[in-house]
Coordinates of C-alpha atoms in Angstrom, one line a residue:
M1 CA 148.6 158.0 110.8
T2 CA 149.9 156.0 107.9
S3 CA 152.2 153.1 108.5
R4 CA 155.9 153.6 107.9
P5 CA 157.2 152.2 104.6
R6 CA 159.4 149.1 105.0
R7 CA 162.0 147.7 102.7
G8 CA 160.6 144.9 100.5
G9 CA 157.1 146.3 100.8
N10 CA 157.1 148.0 97.3
A11 CA 157.3 151.4 99.0
P12 CA 158.1 154.2 96.6
D13 CA 161.2 155.3 98.3
G14 CA 163.2 155.9 95.2
T15 CA 166.1 153.7 96.3
G16 CA 165.5 150.5 94.4
C17 CA 168.6 150.8 92.3
A18 CA 170.8 151.4 95.3
E19 CA 169.3 148.3 97.0
A20 CA 169.9 146.2 94.0
D21 CA 173.5 147.3 93.7
A22 CA 174.1 146.6 97.3
A23 CA 172.6 143.2 97.1
D24 CA 174.8 142.3 94.1
G25 CA 178.0 143.8 95.6
D26 CA 180.6 142.4 98.0
H27 CA 179.2 139.8 100.3
R28 CA 181.9 139.7 102.9
P29 CA 180.6 138.8 106.4
A30 CA 180.1 141.4 109.1
D31 CA 180.8 140.0 112.5
D32 CA 179.9 141.6 115.9
S33 CA 183.3 143.0 116.6
D34 CA 184.1 144.9 113.4
A35 CA 182.2 147.7 111.7
L36 CA 181.7 147.6 107.9
D37 CA 183.4 150.9 107.6
A38 CA 186.3 152.3 109.6
P39 CA 185.5 154.9 112.3
V40 CA 186.0 158.6 111.5
D41 CA 189.6 159.5 111.1
P42 CA 190.7 162.1 113.8
D43 CA 192.9 163.8 111.2
A44 CA 190.2 164.1 108.6
P45 CA 188.9 167.5 107.5
A46 CA 186.3 169.2 109.7
A47 CA 183.5 168.3 107.4
Q48 CA 184.2 164.6 108.0
R49 CA 185.4 164.4 111.6
G50 CA 182.5 166.6 113.0
T51 CA 184.3 169.4 114.8
E52 CA 182.1 172.2 113.6
P53 CA 178.8 173.2 115.3
A54 CA 175.4 172.7 113.8
E55 CA 174.0 175.6 111.8
G56 CA 173.3 178.5 114.0
V57 CA 174.9 176.9 117.1
R58 CA 178.0 178.2 118.8
V59 CA 179.6 175.4 120.8
A60 CA 181.4 176.4 124.0
P61 CA 184.8 174.9 124.6
D62 CA 183.6 173.4 127.9
E63 CA 180.4 171.9 126.3
P64 CA 180.3 168.3 127.4
L65 CA 180.4 165.6 124.7
A66 CA 177.2 163.8 123.9
V67 CA 175.9 161.3 121.3
I68 CA 172.3 161.9 120.4
A69 CA 170.6 158.6 119.6
T70 CA 167.7 158.8 117.2
G71 CA 165.9 156.8 114.6
P72 CA 162.4 155.6 113.6
A73 CA 160.0 153.7 115.8
G74 CA 160.4 150.0 115.9
A75 CA 164.1 150.0 115.3
A76 CA 165.0 148.7 118.8
R77 CA 166.9 151.9 119.7
R78 CA 166.3 151.2 123.4
D79 CA 168.0 147.8 123.1
V80 CA 171.0 149.4 121.4
L81 CA 171.4 152.0 124.2
A82 CA 171.0 149.3 126.9
A83 CA 173.7 147.2 125.2
L84 CA 176.0 150.2 125.1
L85 CA 175.4 150.8 128.8
D86 CA 175.6 147.1 129.6
V87 CA 172.2 147.2 131.5
P88 CA 168.9 145.4 130.9
P89 CA 166.5 147.2 128.5
T90 CA 164.0 147.8 131.3
T91 CA 166.6 150.0 133.1
V92 CA 166.5 152.4 130.1
P93 CA 163.3 154.5 130.1
M94 CA 162.2 155.8 126.7
P95 CA 159.0 157.7 127.3
D96 CA 157.2 159.2 124.4
D97 CA 158.1 162.8 123.6
S98 CA 160.8 162.9 126.2
Y99 CA 164.6 162.9 126.0
L100 CA 166.7 160.4 127.9
V101 CA 170.0 161.7 129.2
A102 CA 172.4 159.1 130.5
R103 CA 175.4 160.4 132.5
Y104 CA 178.0 158.7 134.6
A105 CA 177.5 158.4 138.4
P106 CA 178.7 155.9 141.0
E107 CA 175.1 154.9 141.9
T108 CA 172.2 154.2 139.6
T109 CA 169.4 156.8 139.8
R110 CA 166.6 158.0 137.5
V111 CA 164.9 161.4 137.8
A112 CA 162.3 163.1 135.6
F113 CA 162.1 166.8 134.8
V114 CA 158.5 167.9 134.1
P115 CA 157.7 171.5 132.8
G116 CA 155.8 173.4 135.5
Y117 CA 157.7 171.9 138.4
R118 CA 160.8 173.4 140.1
Q119 CA 162.1 170.1 141.4
P120 CA 162.8 166.8 139.5
H121 CA 160.9 163.7 140.4
A122 CA 162.7 160.5 141.4
L123 CA 161.8 157.3 139.5
A124 CA 162.4 153.8 140.7
I125 CA 165.0 151.7 138.9
D126 CA 163.8 148.2 139.6
V127 CA 160.1 148.8 138.7
P128 CA 159.7 150.6 135.4
A129 CA 156.1 151.7 136.1
A130 CA 156.8 153.0 139.6
G131 CA 156.9 156.7 140.4
P132 CA 154.4 159.5 140.2
A133 CA 151.8 159.7 137.4
F134 CA 152.7 162.8 135.5
P135 CA 150.0 164.9 134.0
R136 CA 152.2 165.4 130.9
P137 CA 155.3 163.8 129.5
P138 CA 158.6 164.9 131.1
R139 CA 160.8 167.1 129.0
R140 CA 163.7 164.8 129.9
V141 CA 164.5 161.8 132.1
E142 CA 168.1 161.7 133.5
L143 CA 169.6 158.2 134.0
H144 CA 172.8 158.1 136.1
L145 CA 174.8 154.9 135.8
P146 CA 178.3 153.6 136.6
A147 CA 178.8 152.6 132.9
P148 CA 182.4 152.9 131.6
L149 CA 181.2 154.5 128.4
L150 CA 179.6 157.4 130.2
R151 CA 183.0 158.4 131.6
H152 CA 183.9 159.5 128.1
V153 CA 180.6 160.7 126.6
A154 CA 177.0 161.2 127.5
L155 CA 174.2 159.3 125.7
V156 CA 171.0 161.1 124.8
G157 CA 168.0 159.2 123.6
A158 CA 165.7 161.3 121.4
P159 CA 162.1 160.7 120.5
D160 CA 161.2 158.7 117.4
T161 CA 161.9 160.5 114.2
D162 CA 158.5 159.6 112.9
A163 CA 156.9 162.0 115.4
L164 CA 159.5 164.8 115.4
G165 CA 158.1 167.0 112.7
I166 CA 159.7 170.2 111.6
A167 CA 159.9 171.6 115.2
G168 CA 161.3 168.5 116.7
S169 CA 163.9 168.2 114.0
R170 CA 165.1 171.7 114.8
V171 CA 165.4 170.8 118.5
L172 CA 167.3 167.6 117.6
C173 CA 169.7 169.5 115.4
E174 CA 170.4 172.0 118.2
L175 CA 171.2 169.2 120.6
A176 CA 173.4 167.4 118.1
G177 CA 175.3 170.5 117.4
R178 CA 176.1 171.0 121.1
G179 CA 176.7 167.3 121.7
G180 CA 178.8 166.7 118.6
A181 CA 177.6 163.3 117.3
L182 CA 174.5 161.6 116.1
L183 CA 173.8 157.9 116.4
V184 CA 171.1 156.7 114.0
V185 CA 169.4 153.4 114.6
I186 CA 167.3 151.8 111.9
S187 CA 166.1 148.2 111.3
A188 CA 167.0 146.2 108.2
D189 CA 163.5 146.3 106.7
Q190 CA 162.9 150.1 107.2
V191 CA 163.7 152.8 104.8
F192 CA 164.6 156.4 105.5
T193 CA 161.8 158.8 105.0
A194 CA 162.1 162.2 103.2
A195 CA 162.1 164.0 106.6
E196 CA 164.8 161.8 108.0
L197 CA 167.0 162.2 104.8
D198 CA 166.6 166.0 105.2
L199 CA 167.6 165.8 108.8
L200 CA 170.7 163.7 108.0
G201 CA 171.6 166.1 105.2
R202 CA 171.5 169.1 107.6
V203 CA 173.6 167.2 110.1
A204 CA 176.1 166.2 107.4
R205 CA 176.4 169.8 106.2
A206 CA 177.0 170.9 109.7
G207 CA 180.0 168.6 109.9
L208 CA 178.9 166.5 112.8
A209 CA 180.0 162.9 113.5
V210 CA 177.4 160.4 112.5
F211 CA 177.3 156.7 113.4
F212 CA 174.8 154.2 112.0
V213 CA 173.4 151.0 113.6
V214 CA 171.3 148.5 111.7
T215 CA 169.1 146.2 113.8
P216 CA 167.2 143.1 112.7
G217 CA 163.8 143.9 111.1
T218 CA 160.5 142.2 111.8
T219 CA 161.5 139.4 109.5
G220 CA 165.1 139.1 110.8
W221 CA 168.1 140.2 108.9
H222 CA 166.8 139.3 105.5
G223 CA 164.4 142.3 105.0
G224 CA 164.5 143.0 101.3
V225 CA 167.6 140.8 100.7
A226 CA 167.0 137.4 99.2
P227 CA 168.0 134.4 101.3
A228 CA 171.3 132.7 100.6
A229 CA 171.2 130.4 97.5
T230 CA 172.9 127.1 98.3
A231 CA 171.4 124.9 95.6
P232 CA 171.8 124.7 91.8
V233 CA 169.2 126.3 89.5
D234 CA 167.7 122.9 88.7
G235 CA 167.1 122.1 92.3
T236 CA 169.4 119.1 92.5
E237 CA 172.2 118.7 95.0
T238 CA 175.3 116.7 95.3
P239 CA 175.1 113.7 97.6
G240 CA 176.7 115.6 100.5
G241 CA 174.6 118.6 100.0
T242 CA 177.5 120.5 98.4
P243 CA 176.4 122.9 95.7
F244 CA 177.7 122.3 92.2
A245 CA 180.5 124.6 90.7
G246 CA 179.2 127.9 89.4
V247 CA 176.5 128.2 92.0
T248 CA 176.1 131.7 93.5
P249 CA 177.9 131.8 96.9
P250 CA 175.9 132.3 100.0
V251 CA 174.8 135.8 100.9
D252 CA 175.6 137.0 104.4
P253 CA 172.3 138.5 105.5
V254 CA 173.8 140.8 108.1
G255 CA 176.4 142.4 105.9
A256 CA 173.9 142.6 103.0
A257 CA 171.4 144.4 105.1
V258 CA 173.9 146.9 106.3
R259 CA 175.2 147.5 102.8
T260 CA 171.7 147.9 101.5
Q261 CA 170.9 150.6 104.0
R262 CA 174.2 152.4 103.4
A263 CA 173.8 152.4 99.6
A264 CA 170.3 153.7 99.8
L265 CA 171.4 156.5 102.1
L266 CA 174.4 157.6 100.1
A267 CA 172.3 157.8 97.0
V268 CA 170.6 160.8 98.6
V269 CA 173.2 162.1 101.1
P270 CA 176.6 161.3 99.7
E271 CA 178.3 163.5 102.3
L272 CA 177.9 160.7 104.8
A273 CA 180.2 158.3 102.9
V274 CA 182.7 158.4 105.7
A275 CA 180.2 157.6 108.4
P276 CA 180.7 154.1 110.0
W277 CA 178.0 151.5 110.0
F278 CA 177.5 148.7 112.6
P279 CA 175.2 145.7 112.7
F280 CA 173.6 145.1 116.0
R281 CA 173.4 141.9 118.0
P282 CA 172.9 141.9 121.8
G283 CA 176.3 141.5 123.5
G284 CA 178.1 142.5 120.3
V285 CA 178.4 146.3 120.5
G286 CA 182.1 146.4 121.3
A287 CA 183.1 147.9 117.9
L288 CA 180.5 150.6 118.3
R289 CA 181.5 151.4 121.9
R290 CA 185.1 151.6 120.9
A291 CA 184.3 154.0 118.0
L292 CA 182.3 156.3 120.3
V293 CA 185.2 156.4 122.8
A294 CA 187.7 157.1 120.0
W295 CA 185.6 159.9 118.7
A296 CA 185.3 161.4 122.2
A297 CA 189.0 161.1 122.8
G298 CA 189.7 163.2 119.7
E299 CA 186.8 165.6 119.9
G300 CA 187.4 166.6 123.6
P301 CA 190.9 168.1 123.1
R302 CA 189.9 169.8 119.9
R303 CA 187.1 171.6 121.7
L304 CA 189.4 172.6 124.5
A305 CA 191.9 173.9 122.0
T306 CA 189.3 176.4 120.7
A307 CA 189.0 178.1 124.1
P308 CA 190.3 181.7 123.9
P309 CA 193.4 182.4 125.9
A310 CA 192.9 184.0 129.3
G311 CA 195.4 186.8 128.7
P312 CA 196.2 189.7 131.0
H313 CA 193.6 192.1 132.3
R314 CA 194.7 195.0 130.1
T315 CA 193.4 198.6 130.2
V316 CA 190.8 199.4 127.6
P317 CA 190.8 203.2 127.0
V318 CA 187.7 205.2 125.9
T319 CA 188.0 207.1 122.6
P320 CA 188.5 210.8 123.2
D321 CA 185.4 211.9 121.3
A322 CA 183.0 209.3 123.0
H323 CA 180.8 212.1 124.4
A324 CA 180.3 213.5 120.9
R325 CA 179.3 210.2 119.4
D326 CA 175.8 210.1 120.8
W327 CA 176.3 206.5 121.8
A328 CA 173.5 206.4 124.3
D329 CA 170.8 207.5 121.9
R330 CA 172.1 205.0 119.3
L331 CA 172.0 202.2 121.8
D332 CA 168.4 203.1 122.6
R333 CA 167.4 203.1 118.9
Q334 CA 169.3 199.9 118.2
A335 CA 167.7 198.1 121.1
R336 CA 164.2 199.1 119.9
A337 CA 165.1 198.0 116.4
H338 CA 166.3 194.6 117.5
A339 CA 163.2 194.1 119.6
Q340 CA 160.9 195.0 116.7
R341 CA 162.8 192.6 114.4
I342 CA 162.6 189.7 116.9
R343 CA 158.9 190.3 117.5
Q344 CA 158.3 190.1 113.7
H345 CA 160.2 186.8 113.4
L346 CA 158.3 185.3 116.3
A347 CA 155.0 186.4 114.9
I348 CA 155.8 184.8 111.5
E349 CA 156.9 181.6 113.3
L350 CA 153.6 181.5 115.3
A351 CA 151.7 181.7 112.0
H352 CA 153.6 178.7 110.8
I353 CA 152.9 176.9 114.0
H354 CA 149.2 177.5 113.6
L355 CA 149.3 176.0 110.1
R356 CA 151.1 172.9 111.2
A357 CA 148.9 172.4 114.3
V358 CA 145.7 172.7 112.2
Q359 CA 147.1 170.1 109.8
E360 CA 147.7 167.8 112.7
I361 CA 144.1 168.2 113.9
V362 CA 142.5 167.7 110.5
F363 CA 144.9 165.2 108.9
G364 CA 147.0 163.8 111.7
A365 CA 146.3 162.4 115.1
G366 CA 143.3 164.6 115.7
C367 CA 142.6 166.5 118.9
A368 CA 144.4 164.0 121.0
G369 CA 147.7 164.7 119.3
L370 CA 147.4 168.5 119.5
P371 CA 149.1 168.9 122.9
R372 CA 152.2 166.9 121.9
V373 CA 152.5 168.7 118.6
L374 CA 152.1 172.1 120.2
D375 CA 154.5 171.4 123.0
R376 CA 157.2 170.4 120.4
E377 CA 156.4 173.6 118.5
V378 CA 156.7 175.9 121.5
H379 CA 159.9 174.1 122.5
A380 CA 161.5 175.0 119.2
L381 CA 160.0 178.5 119.4
S382 CA 161.7 178.9 122.8
Q383 CA 165.0 178.0 121.2
L384 CA 164.5 180.4 118.4
A385 CA 163.6 183.3 120.7
T386 CA 166.6 182.6 122.9
V387 CA 169.0 182.5 119.9
E388 CA 167.5 185.7 118.5
C389 CA 167.8 187.6 121.9
D390 CA 171.4 186.4 122.4
R391 CA 172.4 187.6 118.9
A392 CA 170.8 190.9 119.5
V393 CA 172.7 191.4 122.8
D394 CA 176.0 190.5 121.1
R395 CA 175.3 193.1 118.4
L396 CA 174.4 195.7 121.0
V397 CA 177.6 195.1 122.9
R398 CA 179.8 195.0 119.8
D399 CA 178.3 198.0 118.0
T400 CA 178.0 200.3 121.1
G401 CA 181.4 199.2 122.3
T402 CA 182.8 200.2 119.0
L403 CA 181.4 203.7 119.4
V404 CA 182.7 204.1 123.0
F405 CA 186.1 202.5 122.6
G406 CA 186.8 203.5 119.0
T407 CA 187.5 199.9 117.7
P408 CA 185.4 196.7 117.8
P409 CA 185.8 195.1 121.3
Q410 CA 188.2 192.1 121.3
D411 CA 187.0 188.8 122.7
T412 CA 188.3 189.4 126.2
T413 CA 186.8 192.9 126.2
H414 CA 183.5 191.6 124.9
R415 CA 183.4 189.0 127.7
R416 CA 184.2 191.6 130.3
I417 CA 181.4 193.8 129.2
C418 CA 178.9 190.9 129.1
A419 CA 180.0 189.8 132.6
A420 CA 179.4 193.4 133.8
V421 CA 176.0 193.5 132.2
R422 CA 175.0 190.2 133.8
A423 CA 176.2 191.5 137.2
G424 CA 174.1 194.6 136.6
L425 CA 171.0 192.5 135.8
A426 CA 171.6 190.3 138.8
G427 CA 171.8 193.3 141.1
S428 CA 168.4 194.6 139.9
R429 CA 164.9 193.3 140.1
A430 CA 164.8 192.6 136.4
V431 CA 166.5 189.2 136.6
R432 CA 163.7 187.9 138.8
S433 CA 161.2 188.6 136.1
L434 CA 163.5 187.2 133.4
E435 CA 164.0 183.8 134.9
R436 CA 160.5 182.5 134.3
V437 CA 158.7 179.8 132.4
L438 CA 155.6 180.6 130.3
L439 CA 153.0 177.8 130.7
V440 CA 150.0 177.4 128.4
T441 CA 147.0 176.3 130.5
S442 CA 144.0 174.2 129.6
A443 CA 141.9 177.4 129.4
G444 CA 144.3 178.8 126.8
D445 CA 145.8 181.5 129.1
I446 CA 149.5 182.0 129.9
A447 CA 150.7 181.3 133.5
D448 CA 154.3 181.6 134.7
V449 CA 156.6 179.8 137.0
T450 CA 159.8 181.6 138.1
G451 CA 163.1 180.4 139.3
A452 CA 166.2 178.6 138.0
G453 CA 164.7 175.2 138.8
A454 CA 161.7 175.9 136.6
L455 CA 163.9 176.8 133.7
A456 CA 166.1 173.7 134.2
A457 CA 163.0 171.5 133.9
L458 CA 162.5 172.6 130.3
D459 CA 166.0 171.6 129.0
A460 CA 165.9 168.6 126.7
Y461 CA 169.6 168.2 127.3
P462 CA 171.4 170.5 129.7
G463 CA 175.0 171.1 128.6
A464 CA 177.6 173.6 129.8
P465 CA 176.6 176.4 132.2
R466 CA 175.0 179.2 130.3
T467 CA 177.3 182.2 129.8
A468 CA 174.9 184.4 127.8
V469 CA 173.7 187.7 129.3
L470 CA 170.0 186.8 129.4
P471 CA 168.4 183.6 130.7
P472 CA 166.7 181.4 128.1
V473 CA 163.2 182.0 126.9
A474 CA 161.1 179.1 128.1
V475 CA 157.6 178.1 126.9
A476 CA 155.8 174.8 127.5
L477 CA 152.3 173.3 127.9
A478 CA 151.0 172.7 131.4
G479 CA 149.8 169.2 132.3
G480 CA 146.2 170.4 132.2
C481 CA 146.4 170.8 128.4
F482 CA 147.3 167.1 128.0
L483 CA 144.6 165.9 130.4
H484 CA 142.0 168.0 128.7
F485 CA 142.6 166.7 125.2
W486 CA 143.3 163.1 126.3
G487 CA 140.1 163.0 128.3
P488 CA 136.5 162.3 127.0
G489 CA 134.5 165.0 125.3
S490 CA 137.5 166.6 123.7
T491 CA 137.2 165.3 120.2
D492 CA 135.6 168.4 118.6
P493 CA 138.0 169.7 115.9
G494 CA 136.3 173.1 115.8
G495 CA 136.8 173.5 119.5
A496 CA 140.4 172.4 119.3
R497 CA 141.1 174.9 116.5
S498 CA 139.4 177.7 118.5
W499 CA 141.5 176.9 121.5
L500 CA 144.6 176.8 119.4
Q501 CA 143.9 180.2 118.0
H502 CA 143.4 181.7 121.4
V503 CA 146.6 180.1 122.7
L504 CA 148.7 181.5 119.9
R505 CA 147.2 185.0 120.3
E506 CA 148.1 184.9 124.0
L507 CA 151.5 183.6 123.3
D508 CA 152.1 186.3 120.6
R509 CA 151.1 189.0 123.1
E510 CA 153.2 187.6 125.9
L511 CA 156.3 187.1 123.8
Q512 CA 156.0 190.6 122.4
R513 CA 156.2 191.9 126.0
E514 CA 158.9 189.5 127.0
V515 CA 161.2 190.4 124.2
S516 CA 160.8 194.1 124.7
H517 CA 161.3 193.7 128.5
R518 CA 164.5 191.7 128.0
L519 CA 166.2 194.0 125.5
D520 CA 165.2 197.1 127.5
A521 CA 166.8 195.6 130.6
V522 CA 170.0 194.9 128.7
R523 CA 169.9 198.4 127.3
R524 CA 169.8 199.9 130.7
A525 CA 172.5 197.6 132.2
L526 CA 174.8 198.0 129.2
G527 CA 174.2 201.8 129.2
A528 CA 175.3 201.9 132.9
V529 CA 178.5 199.9 132.2
L530 CA 179.5 202.1 129.3
A531 CA 178.5 205.4 131.0
E532 CA 180.8 204.5 133.8
A533 CA 183.6 203.8 131.4
V534 CA 183.1 207.1 129.6
D535 CA 183.1 209.0 132.9
H536 CA 186.4 207.3 134.0
G537 CA 188.1 207.1 130.6
I538 CA 188.7 203.3 130.8
L539 CA 186.6 200.2 131.1
L540 CA 186.3 199.4 134.7
A541 CA 184.5 196.1 134.3

C-alpha cells in the first residue's frame, strides 16, 4: 500500500495555489478557545445547517443525534475524541475496522459486538488489552461514560478513511445521515485524497453539519507553512533582537495550518464554506465542545418538529368497487416484480464487489486483506438490500392501498397498515426465519444465526428502534475467514480468488431466496389485512 501524501512532500494534490494563498493571507492567531470560523447558524438554510438526511436516508424524528468522527490514519483522531470526553486516550478503544459508539451512562463500561454472537462481550476499562481474543474485528465497540457532552449527543468513531473504500464510504454516509453531523480530523501535514474529497462532497450535498479539526503533523504545526520570519533579509538584527521596519511579521503556525487546510478543501468542495474549523491542542477543545452542543440544541427540536401529528383514529372506508379492481392479483404481480428488480440490483452489486475484491488481492494488501475488504463490502450490501426491501414494501402498501381505498393512503393510514402487517408477520412463523444473520464461513459456505441479538451485533451504529415492516438484511464474515487468511499457508492469490468466487456465488443464491421469501411474506400479510378491510368495508387495523 502506498504511503499517504503529505503537505510539503511535493504530492500532486492539485491544491498548491490554495496553499499559497492561505499562507499569504491573514495571519491572525488562533487560540484554543475560539474557532477560526463561527459555528453553523441555527437559522441558516437547510443546506448549511444540516437538517436534511443523507442521500437515500429517511431520518426518523426520534433518531438520536450523533457526531460521526472520521479522518485519515495518523491524524490523532483518538486523542481528539478522548479530549472531548475528558478521559485518557487509553480509555477510548479504536480497533481497526470497527466503529466506536460513545454514549452517556452513570458508570464507565465497554462492550464489543462481534458478528456471529448473540451477546456482547465486556471489555476491561483499565487494561486496554484485557478481554477475550476475538477471531474477527468487532462490528462496533460501545463505550458508556458519564461525560457531560454525551448528554447532548453521541460520539461515533469511524475507521480510517484510508481503508474505507467505496463500500465503507457508503456505510459512513448512511451513519452520518442518521446521526446528523460529521467531525473530520486531519493533521496539518496531510492532504485530502480524492476519495475523501468525494465523500465530503456527498456529505455537503446532503446538507449535513460538518466540523473540521486540524491536529499537529509529524513535524508539528508548521507542515507546509514556512516558519515565522523574525530577521531582516540581510540576516542582521537590531541590538535587542528587534527586527527592522518593513520586515514580514511573524506567521502564527497554528492559524496558518488551519487556513491552509481550509483553503485547499474549499477549492474543491466550496459548499463547505460555512463549516467551522478548530485547531487541536490537548485540554483546549472547549470551543469545539460548545459548537457540538449548540448544534445538538438546535437540531434536536427541529427533528422532533418533523414528527407527524398523532391525530384521531378516523374511519377509513373501502372504495365501493374494491372487489372489481382485482387488487389481490395486482399485489401478487407487483410483489414478484419488486423481488425480481431487487435480485437484479444485488446481482450487479455482487459483480462490482468481485471486481473490487480481486483488485485488493492483486494490487492491494493481498490475501491477508481480503477478509476485511469483503466484510466491508457485504456490510454495505446488507444496507443496500435492506433499503431496497423497505422501499418495495412501501410501494406495495401505497399502491395496493390506493386500489382498495380509492385514494393514496395518508401517513396515518400508511402507518396503521404497516403496523398490522408487522403484527401479522409476528404472529406467523415467517418472522423467525426473517430475523437471521447470513455468515460467510471459511469454507465459502453460508451459515446463519437467528435472533434479535444476532442482528444487533451487526449494527455499526444502532439508532432509533426500527419501525419498518421487515427486519434488516444482515450479512457478515465469520471469524474463521479472518483466521484462515491471516494464518500461514494462505498467501496463494489463485486460491483466494477461487474462494472469493465461490463465496459470491453462494451469497447470490442465498440473497435471491431471501428477497423472494421476504416479499412473499409481506404479500401474504398485507393481503390478509386488506382482505379483512374489504370484507368489513373499513380498515380495521
